[in-house]
Coordinates of N, CA and C in Angstrom, one line a residue:
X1312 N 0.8 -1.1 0.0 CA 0.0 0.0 0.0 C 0.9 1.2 0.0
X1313 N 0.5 2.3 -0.6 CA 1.3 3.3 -0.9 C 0.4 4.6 -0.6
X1314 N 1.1 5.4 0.2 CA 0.0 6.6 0.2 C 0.9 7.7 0.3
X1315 N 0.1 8.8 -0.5 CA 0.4 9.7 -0.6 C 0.1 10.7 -0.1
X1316 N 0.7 12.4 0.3 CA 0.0 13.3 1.2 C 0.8 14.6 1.1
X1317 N 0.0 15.8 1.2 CA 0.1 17.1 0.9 C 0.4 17.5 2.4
X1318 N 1.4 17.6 3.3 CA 1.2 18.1 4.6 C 2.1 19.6 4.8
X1319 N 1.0 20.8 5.4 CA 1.6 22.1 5.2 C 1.7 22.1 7.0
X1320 N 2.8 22.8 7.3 CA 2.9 22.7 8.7 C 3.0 24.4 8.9
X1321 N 2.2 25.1 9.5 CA 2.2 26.6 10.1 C 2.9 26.9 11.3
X1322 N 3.7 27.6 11.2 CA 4.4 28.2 12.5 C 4.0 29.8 12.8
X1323 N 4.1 30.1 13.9 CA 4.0 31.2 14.6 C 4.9 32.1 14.1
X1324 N 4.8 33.9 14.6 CA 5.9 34.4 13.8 C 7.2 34.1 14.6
X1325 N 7.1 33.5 15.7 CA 8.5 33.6 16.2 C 9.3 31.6 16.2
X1326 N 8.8 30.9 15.7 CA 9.1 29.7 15.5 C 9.8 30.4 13.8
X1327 N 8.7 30.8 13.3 CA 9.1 31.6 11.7 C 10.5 32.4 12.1
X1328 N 10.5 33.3 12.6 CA 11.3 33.6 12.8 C 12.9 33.0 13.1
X1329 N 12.9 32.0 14.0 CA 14.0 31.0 14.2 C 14.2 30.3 13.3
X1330 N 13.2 29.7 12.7 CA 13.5 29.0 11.1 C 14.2 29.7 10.0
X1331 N 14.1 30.8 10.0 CA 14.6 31.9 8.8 C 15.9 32.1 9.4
X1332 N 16.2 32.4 11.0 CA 17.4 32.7 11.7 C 18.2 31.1 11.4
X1333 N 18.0 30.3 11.6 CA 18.1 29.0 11.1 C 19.0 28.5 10.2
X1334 N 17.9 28.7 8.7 CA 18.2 29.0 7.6 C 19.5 29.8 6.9
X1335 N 19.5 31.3 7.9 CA 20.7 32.3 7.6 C 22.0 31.9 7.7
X1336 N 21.9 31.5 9.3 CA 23.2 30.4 9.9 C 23.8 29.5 8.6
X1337 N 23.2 28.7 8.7 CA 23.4 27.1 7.6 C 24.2 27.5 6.8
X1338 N 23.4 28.7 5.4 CA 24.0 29.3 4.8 C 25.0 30.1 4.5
X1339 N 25.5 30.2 5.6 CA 27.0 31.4 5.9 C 27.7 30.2 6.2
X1340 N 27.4 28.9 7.1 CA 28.1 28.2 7.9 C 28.9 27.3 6.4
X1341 N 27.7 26.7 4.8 CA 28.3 26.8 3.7 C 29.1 27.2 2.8
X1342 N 28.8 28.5 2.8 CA 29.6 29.5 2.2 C 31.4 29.5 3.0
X1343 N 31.5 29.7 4.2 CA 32.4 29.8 5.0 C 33.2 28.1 5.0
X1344 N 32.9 27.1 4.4 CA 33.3 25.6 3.8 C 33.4 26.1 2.9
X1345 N 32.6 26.4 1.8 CA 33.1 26.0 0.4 C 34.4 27.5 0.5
X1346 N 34.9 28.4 0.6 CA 35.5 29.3 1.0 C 37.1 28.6 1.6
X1347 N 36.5 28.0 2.4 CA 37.7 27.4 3.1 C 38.3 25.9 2.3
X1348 N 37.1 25.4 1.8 CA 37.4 24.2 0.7 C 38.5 24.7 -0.6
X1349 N 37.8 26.1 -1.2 CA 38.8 26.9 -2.3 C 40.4 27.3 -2.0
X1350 N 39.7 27.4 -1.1 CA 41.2 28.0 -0.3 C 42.4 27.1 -0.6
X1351 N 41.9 25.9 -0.1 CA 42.9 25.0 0.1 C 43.2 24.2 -1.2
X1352 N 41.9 24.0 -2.0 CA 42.4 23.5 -3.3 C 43.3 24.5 -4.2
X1353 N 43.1 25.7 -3.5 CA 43.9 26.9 -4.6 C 45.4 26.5 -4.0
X1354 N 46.2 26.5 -2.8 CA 46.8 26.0 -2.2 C 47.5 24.8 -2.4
X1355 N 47.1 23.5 -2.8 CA 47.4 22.4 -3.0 C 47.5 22.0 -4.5
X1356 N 46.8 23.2 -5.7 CA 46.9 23.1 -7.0 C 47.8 23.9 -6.9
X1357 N 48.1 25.2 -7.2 CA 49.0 25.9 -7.0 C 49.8 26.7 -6.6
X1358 N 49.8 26.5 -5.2 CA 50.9 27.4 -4.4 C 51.5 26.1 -3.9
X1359 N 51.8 25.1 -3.9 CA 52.3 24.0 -3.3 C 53.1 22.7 -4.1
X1360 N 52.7 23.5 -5.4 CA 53.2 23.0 -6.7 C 54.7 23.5 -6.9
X1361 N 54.7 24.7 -6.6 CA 55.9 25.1 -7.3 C 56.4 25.6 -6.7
X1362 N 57.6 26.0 -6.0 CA 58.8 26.8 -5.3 C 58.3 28.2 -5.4
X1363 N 58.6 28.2 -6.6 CA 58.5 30.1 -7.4 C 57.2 30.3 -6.8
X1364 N 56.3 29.4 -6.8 CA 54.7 30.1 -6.8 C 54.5 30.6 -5.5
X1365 N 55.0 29.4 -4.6 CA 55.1 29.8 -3.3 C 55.5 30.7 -2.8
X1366 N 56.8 31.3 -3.6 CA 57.7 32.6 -2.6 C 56.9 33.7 -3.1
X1367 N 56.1 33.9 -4.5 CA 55.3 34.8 -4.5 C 54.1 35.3 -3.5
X1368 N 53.0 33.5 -3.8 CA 52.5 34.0 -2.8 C 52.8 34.4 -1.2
X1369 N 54.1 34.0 -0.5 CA 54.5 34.4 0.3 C 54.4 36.1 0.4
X1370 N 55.1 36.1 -0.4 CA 55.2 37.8 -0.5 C 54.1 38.4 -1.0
X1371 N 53.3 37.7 -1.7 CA 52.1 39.0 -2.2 C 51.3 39.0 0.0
X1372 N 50.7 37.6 0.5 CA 50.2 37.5 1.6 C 50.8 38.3 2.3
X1373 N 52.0 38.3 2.7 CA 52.6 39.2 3.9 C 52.9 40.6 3.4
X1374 N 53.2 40.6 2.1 CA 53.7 42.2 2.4 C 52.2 43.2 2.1
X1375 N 50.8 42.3 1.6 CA 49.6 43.2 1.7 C 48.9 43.3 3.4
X1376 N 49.9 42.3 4.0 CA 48.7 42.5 5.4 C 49.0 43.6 6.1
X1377 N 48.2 43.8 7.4 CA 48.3 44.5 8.2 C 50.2 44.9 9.1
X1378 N 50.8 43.7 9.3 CA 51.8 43.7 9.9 C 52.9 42.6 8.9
X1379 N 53.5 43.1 8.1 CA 54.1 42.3 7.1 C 55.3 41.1 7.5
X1380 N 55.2 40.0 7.4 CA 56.5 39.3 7.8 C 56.8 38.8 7.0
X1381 N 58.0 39.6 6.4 CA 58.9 38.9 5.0 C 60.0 37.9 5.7
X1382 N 59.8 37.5 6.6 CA 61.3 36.5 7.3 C 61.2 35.0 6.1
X1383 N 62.2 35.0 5.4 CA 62.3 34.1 4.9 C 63.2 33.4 5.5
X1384 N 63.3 32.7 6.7 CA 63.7 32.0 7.7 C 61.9 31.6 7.9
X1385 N 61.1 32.3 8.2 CA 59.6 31.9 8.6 C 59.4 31.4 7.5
X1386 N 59.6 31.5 6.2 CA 58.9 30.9 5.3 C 59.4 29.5 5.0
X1387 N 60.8 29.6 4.6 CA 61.4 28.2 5.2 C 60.9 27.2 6.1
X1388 N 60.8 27.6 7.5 CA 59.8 26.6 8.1 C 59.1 26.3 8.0
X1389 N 57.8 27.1 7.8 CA 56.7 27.3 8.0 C 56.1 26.4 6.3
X1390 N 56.1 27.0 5.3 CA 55.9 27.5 3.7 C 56.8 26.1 2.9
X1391 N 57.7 26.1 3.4 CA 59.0 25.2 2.5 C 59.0 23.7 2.3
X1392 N 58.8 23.6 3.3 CA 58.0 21.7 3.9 C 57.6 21.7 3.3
X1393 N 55.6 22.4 2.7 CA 55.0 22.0 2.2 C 55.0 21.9 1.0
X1394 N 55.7 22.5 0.0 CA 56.4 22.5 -1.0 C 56.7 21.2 -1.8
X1395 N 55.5 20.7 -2.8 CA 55.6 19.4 -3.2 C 57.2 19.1 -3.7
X1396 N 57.9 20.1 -4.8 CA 59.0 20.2 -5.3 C 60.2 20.8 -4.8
X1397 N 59.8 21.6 -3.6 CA 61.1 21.6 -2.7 C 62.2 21.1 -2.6
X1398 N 62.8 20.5 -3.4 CA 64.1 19.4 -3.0 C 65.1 20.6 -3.2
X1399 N 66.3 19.8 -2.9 CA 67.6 20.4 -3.1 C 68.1 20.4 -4.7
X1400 N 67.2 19.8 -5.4 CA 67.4 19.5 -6.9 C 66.7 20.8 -7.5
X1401 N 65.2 21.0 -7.3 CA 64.8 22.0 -8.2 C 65.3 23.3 -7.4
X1402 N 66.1 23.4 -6.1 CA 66.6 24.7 -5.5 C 68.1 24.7 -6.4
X1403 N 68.5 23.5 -6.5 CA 70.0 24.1 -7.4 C 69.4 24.3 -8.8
X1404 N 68.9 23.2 -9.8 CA 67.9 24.4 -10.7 C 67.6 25.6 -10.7
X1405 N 67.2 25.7 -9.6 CA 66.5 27.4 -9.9 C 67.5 28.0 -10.0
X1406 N 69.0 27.9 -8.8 CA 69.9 28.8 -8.5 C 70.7 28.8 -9.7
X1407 N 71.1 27.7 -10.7 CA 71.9 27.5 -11.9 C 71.1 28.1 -13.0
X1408 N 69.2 28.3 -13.2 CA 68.9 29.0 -13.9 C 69.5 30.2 -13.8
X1409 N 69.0 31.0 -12.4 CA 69.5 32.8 -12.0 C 71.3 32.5 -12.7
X1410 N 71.8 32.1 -12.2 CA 73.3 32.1 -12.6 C 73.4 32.5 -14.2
X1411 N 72.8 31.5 -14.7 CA 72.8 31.6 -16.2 C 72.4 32.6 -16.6
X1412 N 71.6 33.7 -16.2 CA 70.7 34.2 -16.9 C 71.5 35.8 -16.5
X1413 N 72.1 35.6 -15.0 CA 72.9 36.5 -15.0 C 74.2 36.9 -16.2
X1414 N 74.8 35.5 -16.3 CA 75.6 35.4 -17.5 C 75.6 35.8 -19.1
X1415 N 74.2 35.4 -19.0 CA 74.0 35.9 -20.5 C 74.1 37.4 -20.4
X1416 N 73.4 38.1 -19.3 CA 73.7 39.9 -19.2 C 74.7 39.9 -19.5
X1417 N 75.8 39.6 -18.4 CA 77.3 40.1 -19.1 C 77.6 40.0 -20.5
X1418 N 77.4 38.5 -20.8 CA 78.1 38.3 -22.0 C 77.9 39.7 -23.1
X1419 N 76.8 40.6 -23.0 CA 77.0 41.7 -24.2 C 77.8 43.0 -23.3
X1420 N 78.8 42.7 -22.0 CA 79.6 43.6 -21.6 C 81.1 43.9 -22.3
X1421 N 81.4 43.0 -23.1 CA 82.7 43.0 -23.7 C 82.6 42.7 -25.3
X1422 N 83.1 43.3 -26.3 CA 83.0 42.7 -27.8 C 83.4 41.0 -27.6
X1423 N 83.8 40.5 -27.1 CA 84.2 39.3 -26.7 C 83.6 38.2 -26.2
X1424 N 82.8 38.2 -25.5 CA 82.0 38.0 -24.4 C 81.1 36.5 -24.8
X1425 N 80.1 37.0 -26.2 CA 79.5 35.6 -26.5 C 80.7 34.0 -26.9
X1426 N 81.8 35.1 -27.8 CA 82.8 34.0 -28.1 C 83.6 33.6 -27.2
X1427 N 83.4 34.1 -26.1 CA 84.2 33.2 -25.1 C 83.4 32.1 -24.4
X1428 N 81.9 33.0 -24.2 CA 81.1 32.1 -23.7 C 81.0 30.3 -24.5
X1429 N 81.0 30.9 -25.8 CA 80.4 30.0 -26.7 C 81.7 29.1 -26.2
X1430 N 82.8 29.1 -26.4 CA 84.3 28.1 -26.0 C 84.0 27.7 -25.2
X1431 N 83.4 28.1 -24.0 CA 84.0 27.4 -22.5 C 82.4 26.2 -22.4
X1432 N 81.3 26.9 -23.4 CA 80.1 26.0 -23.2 C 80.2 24.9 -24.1
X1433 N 81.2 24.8 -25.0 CA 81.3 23.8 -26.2 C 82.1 23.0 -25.3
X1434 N 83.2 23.4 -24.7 CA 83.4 22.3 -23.4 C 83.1 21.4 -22.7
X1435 N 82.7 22.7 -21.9 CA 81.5 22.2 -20.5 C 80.4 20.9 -21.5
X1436 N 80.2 21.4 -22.9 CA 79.2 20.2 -23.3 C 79.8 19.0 -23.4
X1437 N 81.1 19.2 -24.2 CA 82.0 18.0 -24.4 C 82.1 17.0 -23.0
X1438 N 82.9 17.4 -22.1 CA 82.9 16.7 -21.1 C 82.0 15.9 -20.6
X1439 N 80.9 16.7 -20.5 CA 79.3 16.2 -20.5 C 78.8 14.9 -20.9
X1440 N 79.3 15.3 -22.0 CA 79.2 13.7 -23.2 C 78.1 13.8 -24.1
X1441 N 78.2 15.3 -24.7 CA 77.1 16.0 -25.5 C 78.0 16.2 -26.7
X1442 N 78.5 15.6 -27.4 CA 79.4 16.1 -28.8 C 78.7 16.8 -29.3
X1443 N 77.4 16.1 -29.7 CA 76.6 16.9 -30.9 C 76.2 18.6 -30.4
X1444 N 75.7 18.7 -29.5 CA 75.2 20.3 -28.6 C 76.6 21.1 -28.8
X1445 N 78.0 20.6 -28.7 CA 78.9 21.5 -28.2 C 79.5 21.5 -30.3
X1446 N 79.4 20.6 -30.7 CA 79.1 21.0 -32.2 C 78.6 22.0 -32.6
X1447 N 77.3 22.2 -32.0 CA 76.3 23.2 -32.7 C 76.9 24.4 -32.2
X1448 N 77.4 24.3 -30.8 CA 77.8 25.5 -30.5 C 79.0 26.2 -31.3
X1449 N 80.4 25.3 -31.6 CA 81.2 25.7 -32.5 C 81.0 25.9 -34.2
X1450 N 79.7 25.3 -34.4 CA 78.9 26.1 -35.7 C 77.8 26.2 -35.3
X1451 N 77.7 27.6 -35.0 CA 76.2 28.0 -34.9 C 75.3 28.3 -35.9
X1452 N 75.8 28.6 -37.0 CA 75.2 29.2 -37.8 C 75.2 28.3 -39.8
X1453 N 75.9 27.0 -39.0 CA 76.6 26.3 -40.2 C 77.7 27.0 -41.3
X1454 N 78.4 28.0 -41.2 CA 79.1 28.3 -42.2 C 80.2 28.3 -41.6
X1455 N 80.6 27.1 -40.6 CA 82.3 26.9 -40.5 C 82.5 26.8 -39.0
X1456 N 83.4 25.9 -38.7 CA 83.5 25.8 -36.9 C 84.3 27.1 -36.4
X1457 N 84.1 27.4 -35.4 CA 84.8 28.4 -34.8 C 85.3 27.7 -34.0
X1458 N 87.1 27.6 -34.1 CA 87.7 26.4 -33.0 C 88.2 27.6 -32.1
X1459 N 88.5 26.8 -30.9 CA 88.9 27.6 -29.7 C 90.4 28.0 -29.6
X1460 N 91.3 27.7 -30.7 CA 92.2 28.2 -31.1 C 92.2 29.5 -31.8
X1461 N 91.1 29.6 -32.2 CA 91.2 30.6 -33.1 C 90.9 32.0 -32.1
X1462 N 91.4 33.2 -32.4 CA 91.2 34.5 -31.8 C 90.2 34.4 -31.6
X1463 N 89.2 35.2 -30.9 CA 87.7 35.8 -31.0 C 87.3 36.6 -32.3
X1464 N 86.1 36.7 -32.5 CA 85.9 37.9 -33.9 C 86.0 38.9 -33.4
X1465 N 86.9 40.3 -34.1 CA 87.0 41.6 -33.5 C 85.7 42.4 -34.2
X1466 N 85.3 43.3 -33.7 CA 84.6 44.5 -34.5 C 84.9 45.7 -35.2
X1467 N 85.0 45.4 -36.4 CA 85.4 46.6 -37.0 C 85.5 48.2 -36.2
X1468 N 86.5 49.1 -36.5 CA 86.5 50.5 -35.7 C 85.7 51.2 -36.1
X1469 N 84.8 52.1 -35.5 CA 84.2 53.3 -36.0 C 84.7 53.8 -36.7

């Protein structure tokens, strides 16, 4: 047997009232989860992914608050652990990127500079056990090796 039924239940205004107070609660108490759910998935997708991403948001968080703490000794502790890629591997990475990138600046400080670079990297590849890379480097452009005996190219005088 199966029955069916239309049942309307009346409340008072102040039962009404608690229901709607009720209701309000619940609603914020959701909002304030899914909020704190974002949070963490923003967190766990990417601030916890990547080194770099982390030390930004480190710094965008502290240097907008009220009392800023840029201690990167606190962040280390605190921030660094949780760092899926943290190792000592993508930190010498990073540091051998900055290196490099510093280097290429210089290299246009001296007329000299690329072709010396280009020598000591056709090396550094050799040793490596990269013939063909440290090839490319002593012909860059295919029209003839540039051996490391040879002078550097000078620049014509004004």
């Amino acid at each position: 047997m199966r029955i069916r039924a239309d049942v309307k239940v009346s409340l008072d205004s102040l039962n009404q009232a608690r229901a709607a107070h009720y209701q309000k609660v619940r609603r914020a108490a959701r909002l304030d989860e899914a909020i704190s759910q974002d949070r963490v998935a923003f967190l766990r997708t990417f601030v916890l992914k990547d080194p770099s991403m982390a030390r930004l948001w480190w710094l965008d968080r502290n240097l907008s608050s009220a009392e800023p703490d840029t201690s990167w000794a606190r962040f280390d502790a605190v921030v660094n652990p949780l760092v899926a890629h943290a190792g000592a591997q993508e930190e010498l990475a990073t540091r051998i990127s900055q290196i490099m990138v510093s280097t290429l600046d210089r290299i246009s400080e001296g007329p000299d500079g690329l072709w010396k670079f280009g020598q000591a990297a056709a090396v550094a590849l050799e040793v490596i056990g990269w013939p063909d890379l440290a090839e490319e480097i002593k012909n860059p452009n295919g029209k003839g090796r540039i051996e490391a005996t040879e002078a550097p190219p000078t620049t014509p005088a004004a």
